[in-house]
PDB file of C-alpha atoms and ligand atoms in Angstrom:
ATOM      1  CA  MET A  31       8.484 -16.680  10.711  1.00  0.00           C
ATOM      2  CA  HIS A  32       6.672 -18.588  13.425  1.00  0.00           C
ATOM      3  CA  PHE A  33       5.503 -22.138  12.991  1.00  0.00           C
ATOM      4  CA  LEU A  34       2.308 -22.881  14.874  1.00  0.00           C
ATOM      5  CA  LYS A  35       3.513 -21.292  18.061  1.00  0.00           C
ATOM      6  CA  THR A  36       0.445 -20.863  20.197  1.00  0.00           C
ATOM      7  CA  LEU A  37       1.356 -18.837  23.222  1.00  0.00           C
ATOM      8  CA  ALA A  38       1.661 -15.260  24.382  1.00  0.00           C
ATOM      9  CA  VAL A  39      -1.624 -14.762  26.122  1.00  0.00           C
ATOM     10  CA  LEU A  40      -1.283 -11.303  27.577  1.00  0.00           C
ATOM     11  CA  PRO A  41      -2.870 -11.097  31.008  1.00  0.00           C
ATOM     12  CA  VAL A  42      -1.915  -7.457  31.542  1.00  0.00           C
ATOM     13  CA  LEU A  43      -3.459  -6.363  28.274  1.00  0.00           C
ATOM     14  CA  LEU A  44      -6.499  -8.535  28.889  1.00  0.00           C
ATOM     15  CA  ALA A  45      -6.929  -7.088  32.345  1.00  0.00           C
ATOM     16  CA  SER A  46      -6.643  -3.460  31.254  1.00  0.00           C
ATOM     17  CA  HIS A  47      -8.859  -4.125  28.276  1.00  0.00           C
ATOM     18  CA  ALA A  48     -11.529  -5.712  30.440  1.00  0.00           C
ATOM     19  CA  PHE A  49     -11.264  -2.899  32.955  1.00  0.00           C
ATOM     20  CA  ALA A  50     -11.550  -0.172  30.327  1.00  0.00           C
ATOM     21  CA  SER A  51     -14.712  -1.593  28.852  1.00  0.00           C
ATOM     22  CA  PRO A  52     -16.447  -4.420  30.718  1.00  0.00           C
ATOM     23  CA  LEU A  53     -18.787  -5.128  27.812  1.00  0.00           C
ATOM     24  CA  GLU A  54     -15.955  -5.887  25.368  1.00  0.00           C
ATOM     25  CA  LYS A  55     -15.585  -9.463  24.239  1.00  0.00           C
ATOM     26  CA  ARG A  56     -12.714 -11.393  25.744  1.00  0.00           C
ATOM     27  CA  VAL A  57      -9.710 -11.671  23.535  1.00  0.00           C
ATOM     28  CA  THR A  58      -6.566 -13.719  23.137  1.00  0.00           C
ATOM     29  CA  VAL A  59      -3.354 -12.845  21.389  1.00  0.00           C
ATOM     30  CA  THR A  60      -1.560 -15.772  19.807  1.00  0.00           C
ATOM     31  CA  GLN A  61       1.158 -16.128  17.251  1.00  0.00           C
ATOM     32  CA  THR A  62      -0.459 -18.096  14.527  1.00  0.00           C
ATOM     33  CA  GLY A  63      -0.395 -17.687  10.691  1.00  0.00           C
ATOM     34  CA  ALA A  64       2.758 -17.079   8.679  1.00  0.00           C
ATOM     35  CA  ILE A  65       4.140 -14.304   6.514  1.00  0.00           C
ATOM     36  CA  ILE A  66       5.268 -16.405   3.541  1.00  0.00           C
ATOM     37  CA  ALA A  67       6.560 -13.350   1.654  1.00  0.00           C
ATOM     38  CA  PRO A  68       8.511 -11.184   2.200  1.00  0.00           C
ATOM     39  CA  VAL A  69      10.865 -13.563   4.034  1.00  0.00           C
ATOM     40  CA  ASP A  70      13.146 -12.353   6.826  1.00  0.00           C
ATOM     41  CA  GLY A  71      15.947 -10.187   5.477  1.00  0.00           C
ATOM     42  CA  SER A  72      14.162  -9.099   2.283  1.00  0.00           C
ATOM     43  CA  SER A  73      14.890  -5.585   1.136  1.00  0.00           C
ATOM     44  CA  ILE A  74      12.285  -2.855   1.072  1.00  0.00           C
ATOM     45  CA  THR A  75      12.731   0.302  -0.968  1.00  0.00           C
ATOM     46  CA  PRO A  76      10.199   3.114  -1.366  1.00  0.00           C
ATOM     47  CA  GLY A  77       8.297   2.944  -4.641  1.00  0.00           C
ATOM     48  CA  THR A  78       9.364  -0.639  -5.392  1.00  0.00           C
ATOM     49  CA  PRO A  79       6.680  -3.340  -5.059  1.00  0.00           C
ATOM     50  CA  PHE A  80       7.643  -6.401  -3.026  1.00  0.00           C
ATOM     51  CA  ASP A  81       5.914  -9.796  -2.981  1.00  0.00           C
ATOM     52  CA  PHE A  82       3.362 -10.317  -0.257  1.00  0.00           C
ATOM     53  CA  GLU A  83       1.790 -13.600   0.788  1.00  0.00           C
ATOM     54  CA  TYR A  84       0.213 -14.470   4.117  1.00  0.00           C
ATOM     55  CA  GLY A  85      -1.089 -17.854   5.228  1.00  0.00           C
ATOM     56  CA  ASP A  86      -3.753 -17.506   7.883  1.00  0.00           C
ATOM     57  CA  GLY A  87      -3.240 -19.697  10.896  1.00  0.00           C
ATOM     58  CA  TRP A  88      -6.733 -20.834  11.714  1.00  0.00           C
ATOM     59  CA  GLY A  89      -7.414 -24.463  11.039  1.00  0.00           C
ATOM     60  CA  ASP A  90      -7.531 -27.440  13.348  1.00  0.00           C
ATOM     61  CA  GLY A  91     -10.752 -28.741  11.836  1.00  0.00           C
ATOM     62  CA  CYS A  92     -12.620 -25.455  11.763  1.00  0.00           C
ATOM     63  CA  TYR A  93     -12.039 -22.812   9.121  1.00  0.00           C
ATOM     64  CA  PRO A  94     -13.776 -19.457   8.932  1.00  0.00           C
ATOM     65  CA  GLY A  95     -14.964 -18.348   5.497  1.00  0.00           C
ATOM     66  CA  PHE A  96     -12.997 -15.116   5.735  1.00  0.00           C
ATOM     67  CA  THR A  97      -9.998 -13.940   7.719  1.00  0.00           C
ATOM     68  CA  SER A  98      -9.444 -10.218   8.218  1.00  0.00           C
ATOM     69  CA  ILE A  99      -5.832  -9.035   8.350  1.00  0.00           C
ATOM     70  CA  ASN A 100      -4.183  -5.644   8.889  1.00  0.00           C
ATOM     71  CA  VAL A 101      -0.684  -5.077   7.518  1.00  0.00           C
ATOM     72  CA  TRP A 102       1.776  -2.571   8.954  1.00  0.00           C
ATOM     73  CA  LEU A 103       5.415  -1.500   8.794  1.00  0.00           C
ATOM     74  CA  VAL A 104       6.993  -0.907  12.203  1.00  0.00           C
ATOM     75  CA  ASP A 105      10.516  -0.049  13.363  1.00  0.00           C
ATOM     76  CA  HIS A 106      11.020  -2.892  15.883  1.00  0.00           C
ATOM     77  CA  GLU A 107      10.011  -6.518  16.292  1.00  0.00           C
ATOM     78  CA  PRO A 108       6.446  -6.150  17.551  1.00  0.00           C
ATOM     79  CA  THR A 109       4.782  -7.978  20.426  1.00  0.00           C
ATOM     80  CA  GLY A 110       1.135  -8.118  21.420  1.00  0.00           C
ATOM     81  CA  SER A 111       1.666  -5.432  24.051  1.00  0.00           C
ATOM     82  CA  ASP A 112       2.441  -2.918  21.260  1.00  0.00           C
ATOM     83  CA  LEU A 113      -1.168  -3.148  20.099  1.00  0.00           C
ATOM     84  CA  ASN A 114      -3.928  -0.963  21.470  1.00  0.00           C
ATOM     85  CA  SER A 115      -7.273  -2.227  22.718  1.00  0.00           C
ATOM     86  CA  THR A 116      -8.614  -2.561  19.160  1.00  0.00           C
ATOM     87  CA  TYR A 117      -5.516  -4.596  18.235  1.00  0.00           C
ATOM     88  CA  GLN A 118      -3.985  -1.927  16.042  1.00  0.00           C
ATOM     89  CA  PHE A 119      -0.645  -0.167  16.337  1.00  0.00           C
ATOM     90  CA  PRO A 120      -1.470   3.208  17.909  1.00  0.00           C
ATOM     91  CA  ASP A 121      -1.030   6.316  15.778  1.00  0.00           C
ATOM     92  CA  GLY A 122       2.613   7.349  15.861  1.00  0.00           C
ATOM     93  CA  ASP A 123       3.796   3.826  16.732  1.00  0.00           C
ATOM     94  CA  TYR A 124       4.070   2.550  13.170  1.00  0.00           C
ATOM     95  CA  LEU A 125       5.916   3.631  10.050  1.00  0.00           C
ATOM     96  CA  TYR A 126       3.259   2.797   7.471  1.00  0.00           C
ATOM     97  CA  TYR A 127      -0.135   1.112   7.306  1.00  0.00           C
ATOM     98  CA  PHE A 128      -0.573  -1.002   4.181  1.00  0.00           C
ATOM     99  CA  GLY A 129      -4.252  -1.621   4.870  1.00  0.00           C
ATOM    100  CA  ASN A 130      -6.981  -4.061   5.812  1.00  0.00           C
ATOM    101  CA  PHE A 131      -7.543  -7.136   3.653  1.00  0.00           C
ATOM    102  CA  LEU A 132      -9.916 -10.070   3.737  1.00  0.00           C
ATOM    103  CA  ILE A 133      -8.621 -13.550   2.928  1.00  0.00           C
ATOM    104  CA  ARG A 134     -11.224 -15.834   1.342  1.00  0.00           C
ATOM    105  CA  ASN A 135     -10.624 -19.302   2.710  1.00  0.00           C
ATOM    106  CA  PHE A 136     -12.870 -21.054   0.171  1.00  0.00           C
ATOM    107  CA  ASP A 137     -12.874 -20.520  -3.587  1.00  0.00           C
ATOM    108  CA  ASP A 138     -16.640 -20.344  -4.003  1.00  0.00           C
ATOM    109  CA  LEU A 139     -17.276 -17.491  -1.571  1.00  0.00           C
ATOM    110  CA  PRO A 140     -18.568 -14.215  -3.024  1.00  0.00           C
ATOM    111  CA  PRO A 141     -16.276 -11.189  -3.375  1.00  0.00           C
ATOM    112  CA  MET A 142     -16.467  -8.802  -0.419  1.00  0.00           C
ATOM    113  CA  SER A 143     -16.145  -5.037  -0.201  1.00  0.00           C
ATOM    114  CA  THR A 144     -12.822  -5.376   1.663  1.00  0.00           C
ATOM    115  CA  PRO A 145     -10.237  -6.395  -0.952  1.00  0.00           C
ATOM    116  CA  PRO A 146      -8.247  -9.638  -0.718  1.00  0.00           C
ATOM    117  CA  PRO A 147      -4.536  -9.304   0.092  1.00  0.00           C
ATOM    118  CA  PRO A 148      -2.663  -8.098  -3.004  1.00  0.00           C
ATOM    119  CA  SER A 149       0.240 -10.160  -4.331  1.00  0.00           C
ATOM    120  CA  THR A 150       2.571  -7.182  -3.917  1.00  0.00           C
ATOM    121  CA  LEU A 151       2.739  -4.244  -1.526  1.00  0.00           C
ATOM    122  CA  THR A 152       4.560  -0.949  -1.998  1.00  0.00           C
ATOM    123  CA  LEU A 153       5.866   1.580   0.484  1.00  0.00           C
ATOM    124  CA  PRO A 154       4.884   4.729  -1.447  1.00  0.00           C
ATOM    125  CA  GLU A 155       7.105   7.357   0.181  1.00  0.00           C
ATOM    126  CA  PRO A 156      10.579   7.275   1.744  1.00  0.00           C
ATOM    127  CA  LEU A 157      10.692   6.995   5.528  1.00  0.00           C
ATOM    128  CA  ASP A 158      12.507   9.564   7.643  1.00  0.00           C
ATOM    129  CA  SER A 159      16.195   9.441   6.690  1.00  0.00           C
ATOM    130  CA  SER A 160      17.072   8.194  10.178  1.00  0.00           C
ATOM    131  CA  TYR A 161      15.710   4.794   9.013  1.00  0.00           C
ATOM    132  CA  ASP A 162      18.037   4.562   5.997  1.00  0.00           C
ATOM    133  CA  ASP A 163      19.865   1.206   5.981  1.00  0.00           C
ATOM    134  CA  THR A 164      18.121  -0.027   9.122  1.00  0.00           C
ATOM    135  CA  GLU A 165      16.009  -3.076   9.889  1.00  0.00           C
ATOM    136  CA  VAL A 166      12.250  -2.560   9.876  1.00  0.00           C
ATOM    137  CA  TYR A 167       9.450  -5.105  10.316  1.00  0.00           C
ATOM    138  CA  ILE A 168       6.376  -6.022   8.345  1.00  0.00           C
ATOM    139  CA  ALA A 169       3.653  -6.994  10.800  1.00  0.00           C
ATOM    140  CA  VAL A 170       0.350  -8.765  10.169  1.00  0.00           C
ATOM    141  CA  VAL A 171      -2.452  -8.754  12.718  1.00  0.00           C
ATOM    142  CA  GLU A 172      -5.024 -11.456  11.990  1.00  0.00           C
ATOM    143  CA  GLU A 173      -8.535 -11.550  13.420  1.00  0.00           C
ATOM    144  CA  LEU A 174     -10.837 -14.525  13.872  1.00  0.00           C
ATOM    145  CA  THR A 175     -14.396 -14.151  15.087  1.00  0.00           C
ATOM    146  CA  SER A 176     -15.822 -17.521  14.049  1.00  0.00           C
ATOM    147  CA  CYS A 177     -14.477 -20.945  15.039  1.00  0.00           C
ATOM    148  CA  VAL A 178     -13.854 -19.661  18.575  1.00  0.00           C
ATOM    149  CA  PRO A 179     -16.085 -19.901  21.631  1.00  0.00           C
ATOM    150  CA  THR A 180     -19.085 -17.574  21.526  1.00  0.00           C
ATOM    151  CA  GLY A 181     -18.186 -14.118  22.740  1.00  0.00           C
ATOM    152  CA  TYR A 182     -14.500 -14.436  21.972  1.00  0.00           C
ATOM    153  CA  THR A 183     -12.382 -12.834  19.291  1.00  0.00           C
ATOM    154  CA  LYS A 184      -8.918 -14.229  18.632  1.00  0.00           C
ATOM    155  CA  TRP A 185      -6.015 -12.273  17.248  1.00  0.00           C
ATOM    156  CA  GLY A 186      -2.692 -13.331  15.821  1.00  0.00           C
ATOM    157  CA  LEU A 187       0.442 -11.222  15.355  1.00  0.00           C
ATOM    158  CA  GLU A 188       3.245 -12.145  12.959  1.00  0.00           C
ATOM    159  CA  SER A 189       6.278 -10.192  11.780  1.00  0.00           C
ATOM    160  CA  ASN A 190       9.315 -10.573   9.528  1.00  0.00           C
ATOM    161  CA  ASN A 191      12.352  -8.296   9.447  1.00  0.00           C
ATOM    162  CA  LEU A 192      13.177  -6.288   6.332  1.00  0.00           C
ATOM    163  CA  GLN A 193      16.219  -4.287   5.314  1.00  0.00           C
ATOM    164  CA  TYR A 194      15.160  -0.731   4.457  1.00  0.00           C
ATOM    165  CA  SER A 195      17.112   1.437   2.040  1.00  0.00           C
ATOM    166  CA  VAL A 196      16.228   4.304  -0.291  1.00  0.00           C
TER     167      VAL A 196
HETATM  168  C1  NAG B 234      -5.876   2.030  17.841  1.00  0.00           C
HETATM  169  O1  NAG B 234      -5.008   2.599  16.885  1.00  0.00           O
HETATM  170  C2  NAG B 234      -5.633   2.994  15.666  1.00  0.00           C
HETATM  171  C3  NAG B 234      -4.549   3.534  14.753  1.00  0.00           C
HETATM  172  O2  NAG B 234      -3.823   2.487  14.164  1.00  0.00           O
HETATM  173  C4  NAG B 234      -6.717   3.992  15.914  1.00  0.00           C
HETATM  174  O3  NAG B 234      -7.370   4.330  14.699  1.00  0.00           O
HETATM  175  C5  NAG B 234      -7.717   3.411  16.884  1.00  0.00           C
HETATM  176  O4  NAG B 234      -8.668   4.403  17.197  1.00  0.00           O
HETATM  177  C6  NAG B 234      -6.993   2.992  18.169  1.00  0.00           C
HETATM  178  N1  NAG B 234      -7.947   2.366  19.060  1.00  0.00           N
HETATM  179  C7  NAG B 234      -8.183   2.870  20.270  1.00  0.00           C
HETATM  180  C8  NAG B 234      -9.217   2.153  21.065  1.00  0.00           C
HETATM  181  O5  NAG B 234      -7.588   3.851  20.700  1.00  0.00           O
END
């Protein structure tokens, strides 16, 4: 877990991103929110739900109504440079994609078509047997489009290690 570490701006990624598409908004990768559950070292077994809770990291006097997160399972501790230009793990670079969820930051906001994060997640199928009894990582990529300077989108990446077994 990371506690309010705000760092890891990625100049190389920013540069290649800007070069690839000059009209794209400028972006920043920071480590921000926190994966509250599962904690580091939790076990993950196919077909068995595990607790999931994520605290979004955007605050400091300005809170967006909604925070979009994507949740993945990957086979190494991820860094911002693992993400492609749309801030997703490229196809083939992740073990499982749990989905896209929208955190409501205020109780009185209306329900949205994107579901809120569930309280449990499940890996439906076993991974390749080469991953048996190895460490894998749950990774959350968080997006913020409000409460940042106009034209910017901010992204946060968090991960916790999990012990995988069948
Ligand atoms: C990034 O990866 C995702 C798969 O997770 C893919 O759907 C998306 O098209 C990729 N973005 C780019 C710009 O290649």
